[in-house]
CSV table of C-alpha atoms in Angstrom, one decimal:
chain,number,residue,atom,x,y,z
Y,1,UNK,CA,-92.6,71.7,-30.1
Y,2,UNK,CA,-89.8,73.6,-28.3
Y,3,UNK,CA,-90.7,76.5,-26.1
Y,4,UNK,CA,-88.9,79.6,-27.4
Y,5,UNK,CA,-86.7,80.8,-24.6
Y,6,UNK,CA,-86.1,84.5,-24.4
Y,7,UNK,CA,-82.7,85.5,-25.7
Y,8,UNK,CA,-80.9,87.9,-23.4
Y,9,UNK,CA,-78.4,88.7,-26.1
Y,10,UNK,CA,-78.9,90.7,-29.3
Y,11,UNK,CA,-79.4,88.3,-32.3
Y,12,UNK,CA,-79.0,89.8,-35.7
Y,13,UNK,CA,-80.6,88.4,-38.8
Y,14,UNK,CA,-78.5,88.1,-42.0
Y,15,UNK,CA,-80.7,88.2,-45.1
Y,16,UNK,CA,-78.3,87.5,-47.8
Y,17,UNK,CA,-74.6,86.4,-47.2
Y,18,UNK,CA,-72.0,86.3,-44.6
Y,19,UNK,CA,-71.2,90.0,-45.2
Y,20,UNK,CA,-72.4,91.1,-41.7
Y,21,UNK,CA,-72.6,94.8,-42.5
Y,22,UNK,CA,-76.1,94.4,-43.8
Y,23,UNK,CA,-79.1,92.6,-42.4
Y,24,UNK,CA,-81.8,93.2,-39.9
Y,25,UNK,CA,-81.2,93.8,-36.2
Y,26,UNK,CA,-83.5,92.3,-33.6
Y,27,UNK,CA,-84.4,94.3,-30.5
Y,28,UNK,CA,-82.4,93.4,-27.4
Y,29,UNK,CA,-84.0,90.6,-25.5
Y,30,UNK,CA,-85.7,89.1,-28.5
Y,31,UNK,CA,-84.6,85.8,-30.1
Y,32,UNK,CA,-82.4,86.4,-33.1
Y,33,UNK,CA,-83.9,85.3,-36.4
Y,34,UNK,CA,-82.3,83.3,-39.1
Y,35,UNK,CA,-80.5,84.8,-42.0
Y,36,UNK,CA,-81.2,83.1,-45.3
Y,37,UNK,CA,-77.7,83.2,-46.7
Y,38,UNK,CA,-76.7,81.9,-50.0
Y,39,UNK,CA,-73.7,79.7,-50.1
Y,40,UNK,CA,-70.9,82.2,-49.4
Y,41,UNK,CA,-68.1,82.3,-51.9
Y,42,UNK,CA,-65.8,84.6,-50.0
Y,43,UNK,CA,-63.3,83.4,-47.4
Y,44,UNK,CA,-64.9,83.3,-43.9
Y,45,UNK,CA,-64.6,86.6,-42.0
Y,46,UNK,CA,-63.0,86.7,-38.6
Y,47,UNK,CA,-65.0,85.4,-35.7
Y,48,UNK,CA,-66.8,82.9,-37.9
Y,49,UNK,CA,-67.8,79.5,-36.8
Y,50,UNK,CA,-68.4,77.0,-39.6
Y,51,UNK,CA,-70.7,74.1,-38.9
Y,52,UNK,CA,-69.4,71.3,-41.0
Y,53,UNK,CA,-69.3,67.5,-40.6
Y,54,UNK,CA,-71.2,67.7,-37.4
Y,55,UNK,CA,-68.6,69.9,-35.8
Y,56,UNK,CA,-68.4,73.6,-34.8
Y,57,UNK,CA,-65.2,74.8,-36.4
Y,58,UNK,CA,-63.4,76.2,-34.4
Y,59,UNK,CA,-64.8,74.4,-31.4
Y,60,UNK,CA,-63.6,77.3,-29.2
Y,61,UNK,CA,-63.4,80.9,-30.4
Y,62,UNK,CA,-62.2,83.9,-28.6
Y,63,UNK,CA,-63.8,87.4,-29.2
Y,64,UNK,CA,-63.8,90.8,-27.5
Y,65,UNK,CA,-66.8,91.7,-25.4
Y,66,UNK,CA,-69.6,92.7,-27.7
Y,67,UNK,CA,-67.9,91.0,-30.6
Y,68,UNK,CA,-69.9,89.2,-33.3
Y,69,UNK,CA,-69.7,85.5,-34.0
Y,70,UNK,CA,-71.2,84.4,-37.3
Y,71,UNK,CA,-72.3,80.8,-37.4
Y,72,UNK,CA,-72.6,79.4,-40.9
Y,73,UNK,CA,-74.1,76.0,-41.6
Y,74,UNK,CA,-72.0,74.3,-44.3
Y,75,UNK,CA,-73.1,70.8,-43.3
Y,76,UNK,CA,-75.6,68.6,-45.1
Y,77,UNK,CA,-78.2,68.7,-42.3
Y,78,UNK,CA,-80.0,71.4,-40.2
Y,79,UNK,CA,-78.3,72.5,-36.9
Y,80,UNK,CA,-78.9,75.1,-34.2
Y,81,UNK,CA,-76.9,76.9,-31.6
Y,82,UNK,CA,-78.3,76.5,-28.0
Y,83,UNK,CA,-76.7,77.9,-24.8
Y,84,UNK,CA,-75.6,75.1,-22.5
Y,85,UNK,CA,-78.2,75.9,-19.9
Y,86,UNK,CA,-80.8,76.6,-22.7
Y,87,UNK,CA,-81.1,80.3,-21.7
Y,88,UNK,CA,-81.0,81.3,-25.4
Y,89,UNK,CA,-80.9,79.5,-28.8
Y,90,UNK,CA,-80.9,80.3,-32.5
Y,91,UNK,CA,-83.6,79.2,-34.8
Y,92,UNK,CA,-82.9,76.0,-36.8
Y,93,UNK,CA,-80.3,76.8,-39.4
Y,94,UNK,CA,-80.9,75.0,-42.7
Y,95,UNK,CA,-77.9,74.2,-45.0
Y,96,UNK,CA,-76.4,77.5,-46.1
Y,97,UNK,CA,-78.1,79.7,-43.5
Y,98,UNK,CA,-76.2,81.9,-41.0
Y,99,UNK,CA,-76.8,83.4,-37.6
Y,100,UNK,CA,-75.0,86.2,-35.8
Y,101,UNK,CA,-74.5,86.2,-32.1
Y,102,UNK,CA,-73.1,89.1,-30.1
Y,103,UNK,CA,-71.0,87.7,-27.2
Y,104,UNK,CA,-71.2,89.5,-23.9
Y,105,UNK,CA,-69.7,86.8,-21.7
Y,106,UNK,CA,-68.0,83.4,-22.1
Y,107,UNK,CA,-70.5,80.8,-22.9
Y,108,UNK,CA,-70.7,77.1,-23.8
Y,109,UNK,CA,-73.2,76.0,-26.4
Y,110,UNK,CA,-74.4,72.9,-28.3
Y,111,UNK,CA,-76.6,71.8,-31.1
Y,112,UNK,CA,-79.9,70.8,-29.5
Y,113,UNK,CA,-80.7,68.7,-32.6
Y,114,UNK,CA,-77.4,66.8,-32.3
Y,115,UNK,CA,-76.4,67.2,-28.7
Y,116,UNK,CA,-73.0,65.6,-29.1
Y,117,UNK,CA,-71.9,68.8,-31.0
Y,118,UNK,CA,-70.5,71.3,-28.5
Y,119,UNK,CA,-68.6,74.6,-28.8
Y,120,UNK,CA,-67.5,77.5,-26.7
Y,121,UNK,CA,-67.2,81.3,-27.1
Y,122,UNK,CA,-64.6,82.9,-24.9
Y,123,UNK,CA,-64.9,86.6,-24.2
Y,124,UNK,CA,-61.5,88.1,-23.7
F,1,UNK,CA,-76.8,46.5,-17.1
F,2,UNK,CA,-78.2,45.7,-13.7
F,3,UNK,CA,-81.7,44.3,-13.0
F,4,UNK,CA,-82.2,43.1,-16.6
F,5,UNK,CA,-85.9,42.4,-17.2
F,6,UNK,CA,-86.3,39.0,-18.9
F,7,UNK,CA,-88.4,40.6,-21.6
F,8,UNK,CA,-85.8,43.3,-22.2
F,9,UNK,CA,-83.2,40.6,-22.4
F,10,UNK,CA,-85.2,38.9,-25.2
F,11,UNK,CA,-85.7,42.2,-26.9
F,12,UNK,CA,-82.0,42.9,-26.7
F,13,UNK,CA,-81.2,39.5,-28.0
F,14,UNK,CA,-83.5,40.0,-31.0
F,15,UNK,CA,-81.9,43.3,-31.7
F,16,UNK,CA,-78.4,41.9,-31.4
F,17,UNK,CA,-79.4,39.1,-33.7
F,18,UNK,CA,-80.8,41.7,-36.1
F,19,UNK,CA,-77.7,43.7,-36.0
F,20,UNK,CA,-75.6,40.6,-36.6
F,21,UNK,CA,-77.8,39.8,-39.5
F,22,UNK,CA,-77.4,43.4,-40.7
F,23,UNK,CA,-73.6,43.1,-40.4
F,24,UNK,CA,-73.8,39.8,-42.2
F,25,UNK,CA,-76.0,41.3,-44.9
F,26,UNK,CA,-73.4,44.1,-45.4
F,27,UNK,CA,-70.6,41.6,-45.7
F,28,UNK,CA,-72.6,38.8,-47.3
F,29,UNK,CA,-71.6,39.3,-50.8
F,30,UNK,CA,-68.2,38.4,-52.1
F,31,UNK,CA,-68.8,40.0,-55.4
F,32,UNK,CA,-67.7,43.5,-55.8
F,33,UNK,CA,-70.5,46.1,-55.6
F,34,UNK,CA,-70.9,48.4,-58.5
F,35,UNK,CA,-71.5,52.1,-57.9
F,36,UNK,CA,-75.2,51.5,-58.7
F,37,UNK,CA,-75.3,48.8,-56.0
F,38,UNK,CA,-73.4,51.0,-53.5
F,39,UNK,CA,-75.9,53.8,-54.1
F,40,UNK,CA,-78.8,51.4,-53.5
F,41,UNK,CA,-77.4,50.1,-50.3
F,42,UNK,CA,-76.7,53.6,-49.1
F,43,UNK,CA,-80.3,54.7,-49.8
F,44,UNK,CA,-81.9,51.6,-48.3
F,45,UNK,CA,-79.8,51.9,-45.1
F,46,UNK,CA,-81.1,55.5,-44.7
F,47,UNK,CA,-84.7,54.5,-45.5
F,48,UNK,CA,-84.6,51.7,-42.9
F,49,UNK,CA,-83.6,54.1,-40.1
F,50,UNK,CA,-86.4,56.5,-41.2
F,51,UNK,CA,-88.9,53.7,-41.0
F,52,UNK,CA,-87.7,52.8,-37.4
F,53,UNK,CA,-88.0,56.5,-36.5
F,54,UNK,CA,-91.6,56.7,-37.8
F,55,UNK,CA,-92.5,53.8,-35.6
F,56,UNK,CA,-90.9,55.6,-32.6
F,57,UNK,CA,-92.8,58.8,-33.4
F,58,UNK,CA,-96.1,56.9,-33.3
F,59,UNK,CA,-95.4,54.8,-30.2
F,60,UNK,CA,-93.1,56.7,-27.9
F,61,UNK,CA,-94.3,59.3,-25.3
F,62,UNK,CA,-90.8,60.2,-24.3
F,63,UNK,CA,-90.0,63.7,-25.7
F,64,UNK,CA,-86.3,62.9,-25.9
F,65,UNK,CA,-87.0,59.7,-27.9
F,66,UNK,CA,-89.5,61.5,-30.2
F,67,UNK,CA,-87.0,64.3,-30.8
F,68,UNK,CA,-84.3,61.8,-31.6
F,69,UNK,CA,-86.6,60.1,-34.0
F,70,UNK,CA,-87.5,63.4,-35.7
F,71,UNK,CA,-83.8,64.1,-36.2
F,72,UNK,CA,-83.3,60.6,-37.7
F,73,UNK,CA,-86.1,61.3,-40.2
F,74,UNK,CA,-84.8,64.8,-41.1
F,75,UNK,CA,-81.2,63.8,-41.3
F,76,UNK,CA,-81.6,60.6,-43.2
F,77,UNK,CA,-84.0,62.2,-45.7
F,78,UNK,CA,-81.3,64.9,-46.2
F,79,UNK,CA,-78.7,62.2,-47.0
F,80,UNK,CA,-81.1,60.4,-49.3
F,81,UNK,CA,-81.7,63.7,-51.2
F,82,UNK,CA,-78.0,64.2,-51.6
F,83,UNK,CA,-77.6,60.6,-52.8
F,84,UNK,CA,-80.5,60.9,-55.3
F,85,UNK,CA,-79.1,64.2,-56.6
F,86,UNK,CA,-75.7,62.7,-57.1
F,87,UNK,CA,-76.9,59.6,-58.9
F,88,UNK,CA,-79.1,61.7,-61.1
F,89,UNK,CA,-76.1,63.9,-62.0
F,90,UNK,CA,-73.9,60.8,-62.6
F,91,UNK,CA,-76.7,59.1,-64.7
F,92,UNK,CA,-76.6,56.1,-62.3
F,93,UNK,CA,-79.7,54.2,-61.4
F,94,UNK,CA,-79.4,52.6,-57.9
F,95,UNK,CA,-79.4,48.8,-58.5
F,96,UNK,CA,-81.2,46.4,-56.2
F,97,UNK,CA,-78.9,43.7,-54.9
F,98,UNK,CA,-78.6,41.0,-52.3
F,99,UNK,CA,-77.2,43.3,-49.7
F,100,UNK,CA,-80.1,45.8,-50.0
F,101,UNK,CA,-82.6,43.0,-50.0
F,102,UNK,CA,-81.2,41.4,-46.9
F,103,UNK,CA,-81.1,44.7,-45.1
F,104,UNK,CA,-84.8,45.2,-45.9
F,105,UNK,CA,-85.7,41.7,-44.9
F,106,UNK,CA,-83.9,42.1,-41.6
F,107,UNK,CA,-85.5,45.5,-41.0
F,108,UNK,CA,-89.0,43.9,-41.3
F,109,UNK,CA,-88.1,41.6,-38.4
F,110,UNK,CA,-86.9,44.4,-36.3
F,111,UNK,CA,-89.9,46.6,-37.1
F,112,UNK,CA,-92.2,43.7,-36.1
F,113,UNK,CA,-90.4,43.3,-32.8
F,114,UNK,CA,-90.6,47.1,-32.1
F,115,UNK,CA,-94.3,47.3,-32.9
F,116,UNK,CA,-94.9,44.5,-30.4
F,117,UNK,CA,-93.6,46.7,-27.6
F,118,UNK,CA,-94.9,49.7,-25.8
F,119,UNK,CA,-94.0,52.2,-23.1
F,120,UNK,CA,-90.5,52.1,-21.5
F,121,UNK,CA,-89.8,48.7,-23.1
F,122,UNK,CA,-90.4,50.2,-26.5
F,123,UNK,CA,-88.2,53.2,-25.8
F,124,UNK,CA,-85.4,51.0,-24.7
F,125,UNK,CA,-85.8,48.6,-27.6
F,126,UNK,CA,-85.8,51.4,-30.1
F,127,UNK,CA,-82.8,53.2,-28.7
F,128,UNK,CA,-80.9,49.9,-28.3
F,129,UNK,CA,-81.6,49.1,-31.9
F,130,UNK,CA,-80.5,52.6,-33.0
F,131,UNK,CA,-77.1,52.1,-31.2
F,132,UNK,CA,-76.6,48.7,-32.8
F,133,UNK,CA,-77.9,49.8,-36.2
F,134,UNK,CA,-75.7,52.9,-36.5
F,135,UNK,CA,-72.7,50.9,-35.4
F,136,UNK,CA,-73.4,48.4,-38.2
F,137,UNK,CA,-74.0,51.1,-40.8
F,138,UNK,CA,-70.8,53.0,-39.8
F,139,UNK,CA,-68.8,49.8,-40.2
F,140,UNK,CA,-70.5,49.0,-43.5
F,141,UNK,CA,-69.9,52.5,-44.9
F,142,UNK,CA,-66.3,52.7,-43.8
F,143,UNK,CA,-65.5,49.0,-44.5
F,144,UNK,CA,-67.5,48.2,-47.6
F,145,UNK,CA,-69.3,51.0,-49.4
F,146,UNK,CA,-66.5,53.6,-49.4
F,147,UNK,CA,-63.8,51.1,-50.5
F,148,UNK,CA,-66.1,49.7,-53.1
F,149,UNK,CA,-67.0,53.0,-54.6
F,150,UNK,CA,-65.3,53.8,-57.9
F,151,UNK,CA,-66.8,57.2,-58.6
F,152,UNK,CA,-64.9,59.8,-56.5
F,153,UNK,CA,-68.0,61.9,-55.9
F,154,UNK,CA,-69.9,59.0,-54.6
F,155,UNK,CA,-67.0,58.1,-52.4
F,156,UNK,CA,-66.8,61.7,-51.1
F,157,UNK,CA,-70.6,61.7,-50.3
F,158,UNK,CA,-70.3,58.5,-48.3
F,159,UNK,CA,-67.2,59.9,-46.5
F,160,UNK,CA,-69.2,63.1,-45.7
F,161,UNK,CA,-72.1,61.0,-44.2
F,162,UNK,CA,-69.9,59.2,-41.7
F,163,UNK,CA,-69.7,62.1,-39.2
F,164,UNK,CA,-73.5,62.4,-39.2
F,165,UNK,CA,-73.8,58.7,-38.5
F,166,UNK,CA,-71.3,58.9,-35.7
F,167,UNK,CA,-73.2,61.9,-34.2
F,168,UNK,CA,-76.4,59.9,-34.4
F,169,UNK,CA,-74.6,57.0,-32.6
F,170,UNK,CA,-73.4,59.4,-29.9
F,171,UNK,CA,-76.9,60.8,-29.4
F,172,UNK,CA,-78.4,57.3,-29.2
F,173,UNK,CA,-75.8,56.3,-26.7
F,174,UNK,CA,-76.7,59.3,-24.6
F,175,UNK,CA,-80.4,58.3,-24.7
F,176,UNK,CA,-79.5,54.7,-23.9
F,177,UNK,CA,-77.6,55.8,-20.8
F,178,UNK,CA,-80.5,57.9,-19.6
F,179,UNK,CA,-83.0,55.2,-20.2
F,180,UNK,CA,-80.9,52.7,-18.3
F,181,UNK,CA,-80.6,54.9,-15.2
């Protein structure tokens, strides 16, 4: 079993879809929980990373400080998002599930389940 | 590899032979595979890797190897579920065939070899086999199963599986590198 590392960033739980205006907000410092999204039918919002065919798309995304990045699992298997030095991580995202990350600094991340999958969030 | 232990060399040889047999099994038939047979081969190939992973979960004490094995079980079960859902939708019953049978027969030899090992030797043998097996399956899916598929949805499913197989191969190669340090 993995040890749950403390998440220094605010993780936000999406309960329904990729529409990020609703959902539950975790307290700062606590790991973000998983949003059980239905398969979204709308076009992806800005600052969205799709997980598809074992790839984070886009592999590098640029956001403003404090900006939200929505990770949506549109693949056929479960993935997660883990900071490169494992200082924070999402819960396992099943197919169709989403997770929102608020970026405070430039970070590299990977999927700890499939460690060849890597991505980067660049804070402008 | 430097400092190859004789027993490891034998194990590697067995695994190479198994992978050659696996490749031969994939290319053995000259007859065209029907979609029902393609579906059977796809499901069997996934089931075989799950069975290897189950042995690894029982025998390995290396957390990275165990985690990899758990990923194989979860991912290949997810692929099987997609394949089963599709064949159900299409009204196709996976048909046993010479390729599926040969794969299963070869897998039994590999599993016997794996069960005979323990400790670091097992970890290396399991991971080496995963590298060889995923290479063989990728070649088979791209070179045989996808071209042989007539139904476009079946073809698309197989095409969608290839990235997962390649990610598994990459992960296995990372483990292989670490184990050979």
